[in-house]
Amino acid sequence: MTWLVAGGGVILALVAYFLGRHQAGRAKVYQVLASLRGRLTENLAPVLRSTPVDVELSKRFERESLIHVEAFLDEQSLEEMRAEALSVADRAERTFIPLHKKGGTISYERIHYCAPRCLAFYHSKLVQNWVSAVVGEQIGPTADHDQSSLSLLVYSQAGDHINWHYDHNFYKGRHFTVLLSLVNRGRQGGASSSQFCRRTPQGDEVVSTVENNLVVFEGARCLHRATSASDGDLRIQLSMTFGTTPKIGLFKEFIRRIKDTAFYGLRVLWD
Ligand SMILES: [Fe+2]
């Protein structure tokens, strides 16, 4: 029995040692990404068409916790970001969770290496100030190790969707989700059959995500979903989270990682 307890202790110590080493390695990776970011995004900042923020828009956000605007980017910026999204779409990690979601995702870390214009959009002060004006608080990017801080959501197969959910807030401050629609096409032309919906006291409402639409919402307050794509559809959304602080408590960090397994698999538990 003593040998069994001692053996268990040794195994636990080894697991803790290797996890600690792995975590230190990952911390180094995120430090390197952060140090490279300025160079990767140099001269790639987007040009916005939708500026400055209309006072009515921020009042609407205060009332409804969600707004959307059309034609957010100027045409050239949209074309460049769309081309980038199309060129990397087939590298998306596919996940399927019965009754919850199916689709492809390109994580924040991978975006650093393959989608610099999308990275530049997320880190653009112009974009951050625009979102801050809408939500009424100064916001910034969320944690570097949070793979959902910035991701490309790719619906390219029939049945790709995500069911009703809230974007739970794991951060110490407020937390906002921003979606920029880069590609939204059906086989017969027009938009894909996958629609972004939110639930309101008056009933379910479709929020347009035609190309170049930007949606800003407080996901912890808005129940939302994306309905199923059909065969031949292609829908690519740049999904961003911004917060009033990038800090997360230890327990909530653990829960956040469990949530992210739905998008990136089990590796996010230790990455
Ligand atoms: Fe969501």
XYZ file of C-alpha atoms and ligand atoms in Angstrom:
272
model
C 0.000 0.000 0.000
C 2.843 2.377 0.905
C 4.478 1.583 -2.436
C 1.189 2.358 -4.223
C 0.889 5.787 -2.555
C 4.541 6.543 -3.266
C 4.110 5.463 -6.920
C 1.046 7.695 -7.263
C 2.978 10.598 -5.791
C 5.831 10.127 -8.248
C 3.428 10.017 -11.212
C 1.659 13.207 -10.031
C 5.000 14.957 -9.556
C 6.100 13.946 -13.077
C 2.800 15.149 -14.608
C 3.112 18.472 -12.727
C 6.745 18.796 -13.893
C 5.970 18.174 -17.568
C 2.833 20.372 -17.483
C 4.874 23.155 -15.882
C 7.543 22.836 -18.581
C 4.862 22.783 -21.292
C 3.181 25.891 -19.856
C 6.524 27.714 -19.688
C 7.112 26.797 -23.356
C 3.667 28.067 -24.348
C 4.201 31.320 -22.432
C 7.378 31.812 -24.491
C 5.422 31.207 -27.730
C 2.880 33.915 -26.783
C 5.683 36.323 -25.857
C 7.281 35.784 -29.271
C 3.944 36.285 -31.062
C 3.335 39.523 -29.158
C 6.820 40.785 -30.004
C 6.374 39.959 -33.722
C 2.906 41.459 -34.043
C 3.987 45.012 -34.849
C 6.162 43.798 -37.739
C 3.561 41.308 -39.018
C 0.856 43.972 -39.235
C 2.964 46.895 -40.444
C 1.150 48.934 -43.114
C -1.788 46.477 -43.118
C -4.241 48.505 -40.994
C -7.735 48.529 -42.521
C -9.488 51.613 -43.838
C -12.942 52.032 -42.319
C -15.903 53.422 -44.129
C -18.095 53.467 -41.038
C -16.680 56.247 -38.894
C -17.342 58.126 -36.634
C -19.883 56.360 -34.395
C -23.396 57.748 -34.590
C -24.756 58.626 -31.118
C -27.958 56.711 -31.959
C -25.868 53.561 -32.481
C -24.374 53.682 -28.976
C -27.807 54.372 -27.479
C -29.148 51.362 -29.311
C -26.302 49.219 -27.992
C -27.062 50.381 -24.455
C -30.727 49.373 -24.918
C -30.292 46.112 -26.820
C -26.671 44.932 -26.149
C -26.274 44.386 -29.911
C -25.863 46.550 -33.001
C -24.835 45.902 -36.580
C -23.639 48.191 -39.336
C -23.364 47.660 -43.060
C -20.350 48.405 -45.277
C -17.903 48.702 -42.384
C -14.689 48.545 -44.442
C -13.808 50.460 -47.555
C -13.925 48.330 -50.699
C -10.163 47.766 -51.056
C -9.685 46.725 -47.407
C -12.630 44.336 -47.713
C -11.232 42.802 -50.883
C -7.804 42.276 -49.322
C -9.158 40.743 -46.115
C -11.615 38.586 -48.047
C -8.822 37.287 -50.317
C -6.764 36.457 -47.232
C -9.675 34.615 -45.588
C -10.363 32.623 -48.766
C -6.705 31.648 -49.096
C -6.605 30.093 -45.595
C -10.140 28.681 -45.302
C -9.113 25.124 -46.130
C -6.662 25.115 -43.185
C -9.487 25.466 -40.625
C -9.599 22.920 -37.781
C -12.910 21.075 -38.005
C -14.921 20.216 -34.903
C -18.293 18.554 -34.404
C -20.180 18.464 -31.112
C -23.577 16.780 -31.541
C -26.511 19.116 -30.816
C -24.167 22.092 -30.322
C -21.877 22.959 -33.205
C -20.140 21.902 -36.383
C -17.701 23.971 -38.381
C -14.130 25.047 -38.962
C -11.978 27.489 -36.995
C -8.595 29.127 -37.470
C -7.184 30.113 -34.100
C -5.561 33.361 -32.960
C -2.111 31.759 -32.882
C -2.403 30.436 -36.451
C -3.782 33.757 -37.698
C -0.426 35.315 -36.757
C 1.244 33.096 -39.362
C -1.335 33.035 -42.149
C -3.693 36.051 -41.966
C -1.798 39.265 -41.093
C -4.540 41.589 -42.371
C -7.058 39.948 -40.033
C -4.508 40.326 -37.225
C -4.053 44.001 -38.143
C -7.827 44.550 -38.052
C -8.088 43.163 -34.505
C -5.171 45.276 -33.273
C -6.182 48.444 -35.143
C -6.590 51.347 -32.701
C -9.164 52.789 -35.102
C -11.285 49.627 -34.808
C -10.826 49.424 -31.032
C -11.788 53.080 -30.591
C -14.815 52.579 -32.825
C -16.007 49.607 -30.746
C -15.251 51.536 -27.524
C -17.459 54.400 -28.713
C -20.290 51.937 -29.426
C -20.137 50.078 -26.092
C -19.391 53.174 -23.986
C -16.216 51.772 -22.366
C -12.585 51.647 -23.422
C -11.906 48.135 -24.668
C -8.849 46.297 -25.943
C -7.799 42.834 -27.157
C -8.355 39.912 -24.785
C -5.605 37.505 -23.637
C -2.901 36.371 -26.100
C -3.272 32.728 -25.029
C -7.064 32.829 -25.524
C -7.412 31.241 -28.978
C -10.890 32.788 -29.337
C -9.582 36.347 -28.900
C -9.375 36.384 -32.683
C -10.454 33.553 -34.956
C -11.816 32.849 -38.405
C -15.052 30.850 -38.307
C -15.460 28.853 -41.498
C -18.757 27.261 -42.521
C -17.967 25.317 -45.676
C -19.978 22.116 -45.299
C -23.701 21.385 -45.211
C -24.951 21.452 -41.615
C -22.217 23.719 -40.244
C -23.826 25.752 -37.462
C -23.736 26.657 -33.790
C -26.765 26.218 -31.587
C -28.257 28.753 -29.140
C -25.684 29.907 -26.614
C -24.280 32.838 -24.686
C -20.652 33.914 -25.023
C -19.911 33.554 -21.337
C -17.619 36.156 -19.887
C -14.527 34.648 -18.235
C -12.768 37.986 -17.835
C -12.751 40.274 -14.815
C -14.305 43.179 -16.722
C -16.956 43.352 -19.462
C -16.495 41.305 -22.612
C -17.792 41.985 -26.139
C -17.975 39.889 -29.295
C -17.450 41.469 -32.718
C -18.129 39.646 -35.997
C -16.957 40.936 -39.366
C -18.467 39.086 -42.300
C -15.758 38.498 -44.929
C -17.411 35.830 -47.084
C -21.083 34.897 -47.183
C -22.083 33.099 -50.364
C -24.583 30.457 -51.376
C -24.283 27.992 -54.228
C -26.945 29.833 -56.257
C -25.513 33.311 -55.559
C -26.682 35.611 -52.755
C -25.964 34.937 -49.103
C -25.466 31.479 -47.557
C -28.414 29.891 -45.789
C -26.596 30.121 -42.439
C -28.097 33.061 -40.570
C -27.023 34.764 -37.370
C -30.003 35.017 -35.001
C -30.588 36.420 -31.562
C -33.446 35.892 -29.155
C -35.366 38.945 -27.956
C -38.466 39.275 -25.758
C -40.395 39.875 -29.005
C -39.107 36.676 -30.633
C -36.126 35.468 -32.629
C -34.520 38.027 -34.912
C -32.163 37.534 -37.865
C -29.179 39.899 -37.834
C -27.774 40.410 -41.306
C -24.245 39.099 -41.849
C -23.936 39.872 -45.533
C -20.342 40.568 -46.553
C -18.809 43.629 -44.889
C -21.425 43.768 -42.117
C -20.069 44.223 -38.609
C -21.984 42.964 -35.572
C -21.070 44.068 -32.024
C -22.759 42.405 -29.061
C -22.312 41.601 -25.410
C -22.405 37.837 -25.681
C -23.085 37.219 -21.992
C -26.399 39.093 -22.422
C -27.448 37.969 -25.919
C -28.661 34.466 -26.610
C -27.584 33.787 -30.197
C -26.928 31.097 -32.784
C -25.934 30.574 -36.416
C -28.319 28.353 -38.369
C -27.136 25.520 -40.616
C -25.244 26.090 -43.837
C -26.370 24.253 -46.963
C -24.328 22.310 -49.473
C -22.283 24.772 -51.556
C -22.405 27.595 -49.001
C -19.288 29.385 -47.845
C -19.436 31.694 -44.838
C -16.304 33.112 -43.188
C -16.624 35.421 -40.215
C -13.757 37.156 -38.470
C -14.715 36.640 -34.836
C -13.143 38.897 -32.215
C -13.466 39.369 -28.507
C -12.628 42.630 -26.797
C -12.719 43.362 -23.102
C -12.287 46.109 -20.571
C -9.429 44.040 -19.066
C -7.451 41.035 -20.397
C -7.333 39.475 -16.896
C -8.990 36.137 -16.039
C -9.215 34.423 -12.636
C -7.632 30.950 -12.341
C -10.894 29.009 -12.004
C -12.561 30.900 -14.865
C -9.448 30.319 -16.979
C -9.935 26.577 -16.509
C -13.640 26.820 -17.474
C -12.754 28.991 -20.495
C -10.371 26.296 -21.743
C -13.081 23.648 -21.420
C -15.410 25.876 -23.481
C -12.746 26.316 -26.172
C -12.375 22.560 -26.684
C -15.581 22.931 -28.742
C -13.576 24.980 -31.264
C -10.013 23.657 -31.099
C -10.197 20.207 -29.501
C -8.547 18.966 -26.307
C -5.202 20.662 -26.942
C -6.537 23.998 -25.576
C -6.747 22.403 -22.111
C -2.958 22.578 -21.803
C -2.016 25.155 -24.487
Fe -21.240 33.043 -29.759
